[in-house]
mmCIF file of C-alpha atoms and ligand atoms in Angstrom:
data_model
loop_
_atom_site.group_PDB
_atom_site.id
_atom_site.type_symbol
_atom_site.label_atom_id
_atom_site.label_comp_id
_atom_site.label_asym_id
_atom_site.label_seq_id
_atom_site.Cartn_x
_atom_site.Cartn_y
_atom_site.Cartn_z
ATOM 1 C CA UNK A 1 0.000 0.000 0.000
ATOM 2 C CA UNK A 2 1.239 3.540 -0.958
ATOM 3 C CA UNK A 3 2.220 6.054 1.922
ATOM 4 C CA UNK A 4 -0.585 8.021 0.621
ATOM 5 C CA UNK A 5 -2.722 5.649 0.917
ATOM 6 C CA UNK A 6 -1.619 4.511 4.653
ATOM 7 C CA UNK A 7 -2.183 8.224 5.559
ATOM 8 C CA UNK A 8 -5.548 8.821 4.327
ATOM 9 C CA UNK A 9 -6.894 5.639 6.379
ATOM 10 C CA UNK A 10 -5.022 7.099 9.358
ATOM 11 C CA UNK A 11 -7.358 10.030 8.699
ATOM 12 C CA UNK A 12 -10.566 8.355 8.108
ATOM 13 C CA UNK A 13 -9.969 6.390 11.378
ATOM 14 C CA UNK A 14 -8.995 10.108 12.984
ATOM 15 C CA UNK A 15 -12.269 10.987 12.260
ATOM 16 C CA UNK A 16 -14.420 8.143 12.936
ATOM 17 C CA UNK A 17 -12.906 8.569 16.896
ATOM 18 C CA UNK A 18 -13.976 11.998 16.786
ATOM 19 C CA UNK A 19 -17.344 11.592 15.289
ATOM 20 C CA UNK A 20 -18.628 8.286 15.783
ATOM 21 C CA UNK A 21 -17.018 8.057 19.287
ATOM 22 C CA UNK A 22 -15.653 10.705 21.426
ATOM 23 C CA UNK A 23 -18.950 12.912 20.088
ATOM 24 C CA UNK A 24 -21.129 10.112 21.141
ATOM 25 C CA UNK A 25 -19.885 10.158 24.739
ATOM 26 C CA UNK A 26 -16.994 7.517 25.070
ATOM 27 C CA UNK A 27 -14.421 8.623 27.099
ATOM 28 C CA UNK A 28 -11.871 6.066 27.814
ATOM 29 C CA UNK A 29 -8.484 7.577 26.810
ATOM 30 C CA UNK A 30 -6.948 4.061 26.059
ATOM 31 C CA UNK A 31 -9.488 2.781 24.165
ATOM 32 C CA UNK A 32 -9.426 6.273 21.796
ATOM 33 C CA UNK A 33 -5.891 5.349 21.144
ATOM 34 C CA UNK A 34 -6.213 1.634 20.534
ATOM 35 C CA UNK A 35 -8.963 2.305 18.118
ATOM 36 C CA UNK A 36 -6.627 5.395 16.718
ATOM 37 C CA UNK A 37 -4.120 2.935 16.131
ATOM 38 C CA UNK A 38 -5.524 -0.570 15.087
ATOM 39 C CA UNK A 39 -6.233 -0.339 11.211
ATOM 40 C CA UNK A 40 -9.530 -1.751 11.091
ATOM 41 C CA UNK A 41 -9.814 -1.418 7.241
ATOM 42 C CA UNK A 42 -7.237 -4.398 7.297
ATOM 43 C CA UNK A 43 -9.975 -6.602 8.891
ATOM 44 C CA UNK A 44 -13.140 -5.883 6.305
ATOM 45 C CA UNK A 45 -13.019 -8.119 3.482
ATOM 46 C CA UNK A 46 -10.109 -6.880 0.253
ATOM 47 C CA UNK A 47 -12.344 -4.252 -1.928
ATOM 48 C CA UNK A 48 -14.297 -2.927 1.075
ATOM 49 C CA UNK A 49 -11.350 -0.946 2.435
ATOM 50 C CA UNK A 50 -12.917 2.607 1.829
ATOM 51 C CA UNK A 51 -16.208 1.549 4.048
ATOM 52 C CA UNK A 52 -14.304 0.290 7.126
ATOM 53 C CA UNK A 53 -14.467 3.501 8.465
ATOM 54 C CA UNK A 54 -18.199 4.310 8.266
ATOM 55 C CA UNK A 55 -20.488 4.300 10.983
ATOM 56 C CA UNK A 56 -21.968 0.754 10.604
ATOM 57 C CA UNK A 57 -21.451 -3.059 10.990
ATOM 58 C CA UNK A 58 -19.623 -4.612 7.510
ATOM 59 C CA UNK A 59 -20.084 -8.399 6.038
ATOM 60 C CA UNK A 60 -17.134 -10.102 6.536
ATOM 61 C CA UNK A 61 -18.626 -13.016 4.983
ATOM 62 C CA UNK A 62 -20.098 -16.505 5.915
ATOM 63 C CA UNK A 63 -23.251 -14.442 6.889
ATOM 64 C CA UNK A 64 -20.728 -12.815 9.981
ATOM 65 C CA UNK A 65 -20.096 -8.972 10.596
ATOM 66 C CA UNK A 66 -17.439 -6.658 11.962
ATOM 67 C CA UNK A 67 -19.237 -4.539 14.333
ATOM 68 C CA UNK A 68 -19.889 -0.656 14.263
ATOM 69 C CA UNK A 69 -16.890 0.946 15.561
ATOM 70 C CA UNK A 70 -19.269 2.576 18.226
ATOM 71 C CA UNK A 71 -20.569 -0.607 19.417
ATOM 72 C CA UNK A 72 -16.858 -1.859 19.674
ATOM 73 C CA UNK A 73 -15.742 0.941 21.446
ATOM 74 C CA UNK A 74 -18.889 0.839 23.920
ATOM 75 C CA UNK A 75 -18.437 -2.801 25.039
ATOM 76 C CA UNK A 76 -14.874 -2.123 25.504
ATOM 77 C CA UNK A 77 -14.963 0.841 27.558
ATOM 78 C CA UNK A 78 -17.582 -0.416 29.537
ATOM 79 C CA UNK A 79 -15.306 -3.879 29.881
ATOM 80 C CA UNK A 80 -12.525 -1.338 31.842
ATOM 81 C CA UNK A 81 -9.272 -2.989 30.458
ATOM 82 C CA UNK A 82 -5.681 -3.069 31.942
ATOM 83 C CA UNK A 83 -3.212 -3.223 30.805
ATOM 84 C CA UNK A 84 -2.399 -6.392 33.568
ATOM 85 C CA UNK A 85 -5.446 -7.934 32.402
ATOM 86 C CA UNK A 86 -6.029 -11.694 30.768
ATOM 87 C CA UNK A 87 -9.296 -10.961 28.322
ATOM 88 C CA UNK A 88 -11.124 -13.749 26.712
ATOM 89 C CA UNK A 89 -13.418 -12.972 23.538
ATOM 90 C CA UNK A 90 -16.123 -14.985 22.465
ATOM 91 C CA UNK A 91 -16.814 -14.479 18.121
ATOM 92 C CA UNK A 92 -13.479 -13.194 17.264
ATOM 93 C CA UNK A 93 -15.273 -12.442 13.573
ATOM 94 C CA UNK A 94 -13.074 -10.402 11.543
ATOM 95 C CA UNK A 95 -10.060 -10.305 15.018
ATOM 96 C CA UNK A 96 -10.997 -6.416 15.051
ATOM 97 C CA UNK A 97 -12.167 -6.091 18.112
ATOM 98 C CA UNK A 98 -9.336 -8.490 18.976
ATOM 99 C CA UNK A 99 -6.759 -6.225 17.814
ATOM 100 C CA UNK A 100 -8.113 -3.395 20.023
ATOM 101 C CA UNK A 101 -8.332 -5.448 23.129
ATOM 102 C CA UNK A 102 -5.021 -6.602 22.461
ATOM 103 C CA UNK A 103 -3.778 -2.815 22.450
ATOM 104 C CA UNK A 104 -5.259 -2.905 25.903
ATOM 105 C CA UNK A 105 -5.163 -6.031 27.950
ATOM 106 C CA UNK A 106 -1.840 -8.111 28.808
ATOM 107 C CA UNK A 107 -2.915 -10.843 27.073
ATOM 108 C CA UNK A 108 -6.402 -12.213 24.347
ATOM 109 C CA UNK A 109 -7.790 -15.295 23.758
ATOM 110 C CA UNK A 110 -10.347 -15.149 20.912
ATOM 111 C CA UNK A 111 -12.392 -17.974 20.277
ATOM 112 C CA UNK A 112 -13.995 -18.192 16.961
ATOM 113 C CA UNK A 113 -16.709 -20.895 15.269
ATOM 114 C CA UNK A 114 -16.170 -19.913 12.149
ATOM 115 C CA UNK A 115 -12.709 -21.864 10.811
ATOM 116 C CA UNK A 116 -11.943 -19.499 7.244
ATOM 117 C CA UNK A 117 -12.718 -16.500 10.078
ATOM 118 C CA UNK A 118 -10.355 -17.753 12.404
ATOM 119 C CA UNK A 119 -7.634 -18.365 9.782
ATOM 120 C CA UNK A 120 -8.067 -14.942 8.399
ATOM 121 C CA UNK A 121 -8.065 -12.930 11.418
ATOM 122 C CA UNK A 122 -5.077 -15.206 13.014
ATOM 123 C CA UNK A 123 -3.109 -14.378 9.666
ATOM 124 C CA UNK A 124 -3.838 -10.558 9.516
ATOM 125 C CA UNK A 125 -2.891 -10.204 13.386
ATOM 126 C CA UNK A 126 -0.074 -12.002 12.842
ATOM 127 C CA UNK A 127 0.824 -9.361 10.232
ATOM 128 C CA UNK A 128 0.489 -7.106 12.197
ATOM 129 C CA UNK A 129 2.875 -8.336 15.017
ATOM 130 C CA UNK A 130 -0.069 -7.939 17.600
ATOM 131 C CA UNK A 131 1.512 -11.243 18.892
ATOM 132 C CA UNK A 132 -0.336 -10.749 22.509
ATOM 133 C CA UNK A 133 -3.332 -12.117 20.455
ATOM 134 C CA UNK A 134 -4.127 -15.465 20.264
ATOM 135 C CA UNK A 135 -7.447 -17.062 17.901
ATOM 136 C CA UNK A 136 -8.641 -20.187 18.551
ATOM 137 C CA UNK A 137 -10.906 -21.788 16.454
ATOM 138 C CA UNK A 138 -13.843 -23.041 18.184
ATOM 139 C CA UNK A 139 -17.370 -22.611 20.097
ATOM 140 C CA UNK A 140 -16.691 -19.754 22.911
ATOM 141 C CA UNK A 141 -19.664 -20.715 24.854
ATOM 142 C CA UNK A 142 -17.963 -23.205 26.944
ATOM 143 C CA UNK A 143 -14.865 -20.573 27.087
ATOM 144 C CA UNK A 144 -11.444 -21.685 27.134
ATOM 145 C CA UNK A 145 -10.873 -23.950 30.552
ATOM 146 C CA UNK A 146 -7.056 -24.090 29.600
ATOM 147 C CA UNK A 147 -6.632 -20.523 30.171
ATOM 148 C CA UNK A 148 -9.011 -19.919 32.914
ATOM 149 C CA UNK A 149 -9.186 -17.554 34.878
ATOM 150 C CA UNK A 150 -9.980 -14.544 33.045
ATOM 151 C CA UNK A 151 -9.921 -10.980 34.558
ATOM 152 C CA UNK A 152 -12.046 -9.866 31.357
ATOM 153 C CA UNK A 153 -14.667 -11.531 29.265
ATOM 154 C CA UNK A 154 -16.374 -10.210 26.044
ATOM 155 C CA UNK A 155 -19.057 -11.703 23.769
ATOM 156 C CA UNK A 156 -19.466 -10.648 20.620
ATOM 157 C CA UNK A 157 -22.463 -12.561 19.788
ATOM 158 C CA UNK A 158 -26.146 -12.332 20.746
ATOM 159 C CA UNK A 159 -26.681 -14.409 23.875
ATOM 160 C CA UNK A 160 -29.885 -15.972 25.192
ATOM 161 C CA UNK A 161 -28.001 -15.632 28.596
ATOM 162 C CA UNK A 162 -24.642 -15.269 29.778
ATOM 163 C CA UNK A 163 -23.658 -18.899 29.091
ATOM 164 C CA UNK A 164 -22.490 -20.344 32.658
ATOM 165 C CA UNK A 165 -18.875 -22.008 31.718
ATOM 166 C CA UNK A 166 -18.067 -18.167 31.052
ATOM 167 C CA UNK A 167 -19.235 -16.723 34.524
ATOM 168 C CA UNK A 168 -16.936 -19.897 36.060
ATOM 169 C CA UNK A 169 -14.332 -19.246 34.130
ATOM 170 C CA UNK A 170 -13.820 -15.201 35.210
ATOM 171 C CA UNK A 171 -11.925 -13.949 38.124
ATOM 172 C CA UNK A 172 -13.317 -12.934 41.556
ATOM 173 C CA UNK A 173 -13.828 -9.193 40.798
ATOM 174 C CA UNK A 174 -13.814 -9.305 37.140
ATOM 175 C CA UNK A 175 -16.167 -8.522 34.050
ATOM 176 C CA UNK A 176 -18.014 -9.989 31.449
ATOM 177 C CA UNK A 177 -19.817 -7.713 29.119
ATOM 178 C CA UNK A 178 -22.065 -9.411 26.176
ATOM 179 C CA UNK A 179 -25.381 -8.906 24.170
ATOM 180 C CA UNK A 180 -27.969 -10.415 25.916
ATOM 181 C CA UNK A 181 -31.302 -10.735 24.498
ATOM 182 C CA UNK A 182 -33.186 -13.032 21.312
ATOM 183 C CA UNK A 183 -32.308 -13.290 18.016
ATOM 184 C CA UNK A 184 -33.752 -10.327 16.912
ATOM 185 C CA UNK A 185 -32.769 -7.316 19.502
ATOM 186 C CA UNK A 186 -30.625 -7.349 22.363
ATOM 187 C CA UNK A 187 -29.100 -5.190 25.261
ATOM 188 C CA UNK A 188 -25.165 -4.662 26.048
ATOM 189 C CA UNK A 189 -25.262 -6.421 29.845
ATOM 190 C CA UNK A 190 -22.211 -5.492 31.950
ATOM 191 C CA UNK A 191 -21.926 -8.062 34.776
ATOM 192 C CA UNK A 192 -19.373 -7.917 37.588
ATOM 193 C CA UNK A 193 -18.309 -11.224 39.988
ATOM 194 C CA UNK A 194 -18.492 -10.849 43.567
ATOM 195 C CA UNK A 195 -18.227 -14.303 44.767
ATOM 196 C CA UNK A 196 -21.370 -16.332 43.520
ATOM 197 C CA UNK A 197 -23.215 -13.249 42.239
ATOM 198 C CA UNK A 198 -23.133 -11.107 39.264
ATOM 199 C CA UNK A 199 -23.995 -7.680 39.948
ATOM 200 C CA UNK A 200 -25.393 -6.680 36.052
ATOM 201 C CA UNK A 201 -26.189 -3.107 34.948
ATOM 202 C CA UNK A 202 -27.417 -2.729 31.680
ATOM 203 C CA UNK A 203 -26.819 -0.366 28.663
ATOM 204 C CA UNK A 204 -28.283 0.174 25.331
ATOM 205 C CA UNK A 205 -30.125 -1.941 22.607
ATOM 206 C CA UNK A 206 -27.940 -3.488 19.886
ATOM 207 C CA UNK A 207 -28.542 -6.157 17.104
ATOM 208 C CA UNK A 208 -25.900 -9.044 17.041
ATOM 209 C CA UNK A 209 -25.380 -12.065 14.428
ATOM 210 C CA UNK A 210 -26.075 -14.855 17.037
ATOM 211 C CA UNK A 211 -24.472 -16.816 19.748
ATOM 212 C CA UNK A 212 -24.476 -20.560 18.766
ATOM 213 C CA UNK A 213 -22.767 -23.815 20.029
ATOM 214 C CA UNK A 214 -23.611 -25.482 23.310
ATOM 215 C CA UNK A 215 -25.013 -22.315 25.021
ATOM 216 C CA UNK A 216 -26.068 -20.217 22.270
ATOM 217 C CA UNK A 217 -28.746 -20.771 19.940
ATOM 218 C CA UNK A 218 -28.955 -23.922 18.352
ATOM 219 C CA UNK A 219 -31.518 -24.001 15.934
HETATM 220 N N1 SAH B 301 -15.757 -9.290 17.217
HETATM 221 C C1 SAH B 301 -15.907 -9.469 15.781
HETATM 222 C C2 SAH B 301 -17.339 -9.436 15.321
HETATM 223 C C3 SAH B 301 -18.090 -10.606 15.786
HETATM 224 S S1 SAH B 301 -19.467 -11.143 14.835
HETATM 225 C C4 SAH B 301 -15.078 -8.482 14.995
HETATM 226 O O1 SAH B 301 -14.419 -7.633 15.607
HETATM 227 O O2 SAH B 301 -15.052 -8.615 13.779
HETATM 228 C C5 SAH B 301 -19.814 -12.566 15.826
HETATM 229 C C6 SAH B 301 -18.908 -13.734 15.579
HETATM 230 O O3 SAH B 301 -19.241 -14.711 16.542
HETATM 231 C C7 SAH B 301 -19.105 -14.391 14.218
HETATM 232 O O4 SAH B 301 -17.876 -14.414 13.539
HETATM 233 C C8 SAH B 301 -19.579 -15.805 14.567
HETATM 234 O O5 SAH B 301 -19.070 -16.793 13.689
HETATM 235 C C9 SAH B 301 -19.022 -15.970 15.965
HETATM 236 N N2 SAH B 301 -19.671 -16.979 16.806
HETATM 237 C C10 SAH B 301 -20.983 -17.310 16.896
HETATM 238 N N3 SAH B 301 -21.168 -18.263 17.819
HETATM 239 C C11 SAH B 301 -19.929 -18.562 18.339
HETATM 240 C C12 SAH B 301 -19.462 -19.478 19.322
HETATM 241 N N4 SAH B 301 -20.273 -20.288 19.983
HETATM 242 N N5 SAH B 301 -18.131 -19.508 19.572
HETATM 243 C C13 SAH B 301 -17.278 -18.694 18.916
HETATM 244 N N6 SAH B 301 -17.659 -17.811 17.975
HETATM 245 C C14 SAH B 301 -18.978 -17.745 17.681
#
């Protein structure tokens, strides 16, 4: 890619932080900068590079999306990353969000169902050097027991409920934030562990592809 090129995305992506995110009310210093930095047109399908930028959800194919950049930077702020922090996602999709997290956390585990998704984002984040990042191909719902614990848990999916290997499998204290809801609307649910309970608040209505696999939707 030309210089001129690399510069005009850095632009685009200048102004979809200002406009589609700081405007809108997200704060979150680091996650301004991740999203400043990671090149998300890298992650949209070859020939969709000039639309990565706008203020929507993209196909990334097998009937999957990369979310809006607002919605990614909404669950991520409200997921309150640090940079000590072990952060599992569940529908790694495109590895966009991925890559932010990664900018973030000490350390991502992405689990994705999809395999050609998995291969592609693995491959692209390995371009990039974000080697804190690793994709696993796979279904998220029963989270990744090998890893476990996790101070951080996102889903990226619509949920019929927060599927119960995840709650196990985050750390005393920490937070899981996923789309909760049916198939057709949802809401962004922000749930904190204190010992056996989850102390949920609840944010604003979104529409996610859905969760499947063992606690998703199955039919
Ligand atoms: N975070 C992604 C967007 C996710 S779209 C990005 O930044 O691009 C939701 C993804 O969840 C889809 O790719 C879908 O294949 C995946 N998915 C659905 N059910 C899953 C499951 N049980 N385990 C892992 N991934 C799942």
């Amino acid at each position: 890619m030309s210089p001129v090129h690399a510069d005009s995305f850095a632009e685009l992506r200048r102004a979809m932080v200002e406009e589609q995110l700081r405007r809108r009310g997200i704060k979150d210093k680091r996650v301004l900068e991740a999203m400043t930095e990671v090149p998300r047109h890298l992650f949209v399908p070859p020939g969709q590079y000039d639309e990565a930028y706008d203020d929507r959800a993209l196909p990334i194919g097998q009937g999957q999306t990369i979310s809006q950049p607002y919605m990614v930077g909404l669950m991520v702020s409200l997921l309150d990353v640090q940079p000590e922090h072990k952060v599992l996602e569940v529908g790694a999709g495109s590895g966009y969000q991925a890559a932010v997290l990664s900018r973030l956390a000490e350390s991502v585990c992405a689990v994705e169902l999809v395999p050609q998704l998995a291969e592609r984002a693995a491959r692209i984040l390995a371009d990039l050097h974000y080697d804190n990042v690793r994709i696993m191909t796979g279904d998220g719902t029963v989270g990744c027991a090998e890893e476990a614990p996790f101070d951080r848990i996102i889903v990226a999916a619509a949920a019929p409920e927060i599927p119960e290997p995840l709650t196990e499998q985050l750390a005393e204290g920490g937070v899981i934030v996923a789309p909760v809801g049916n198939r057709l609307v949802q809401t962004v649910v922000r749930a904190e562990k204190r010992g056996s309970k989850l102390n949920t608040t609840r944010s604003i209505d979104c529409v996610f592809v859905p969760l499947r696999g063992r606690h998703g939707w199955n039919d």
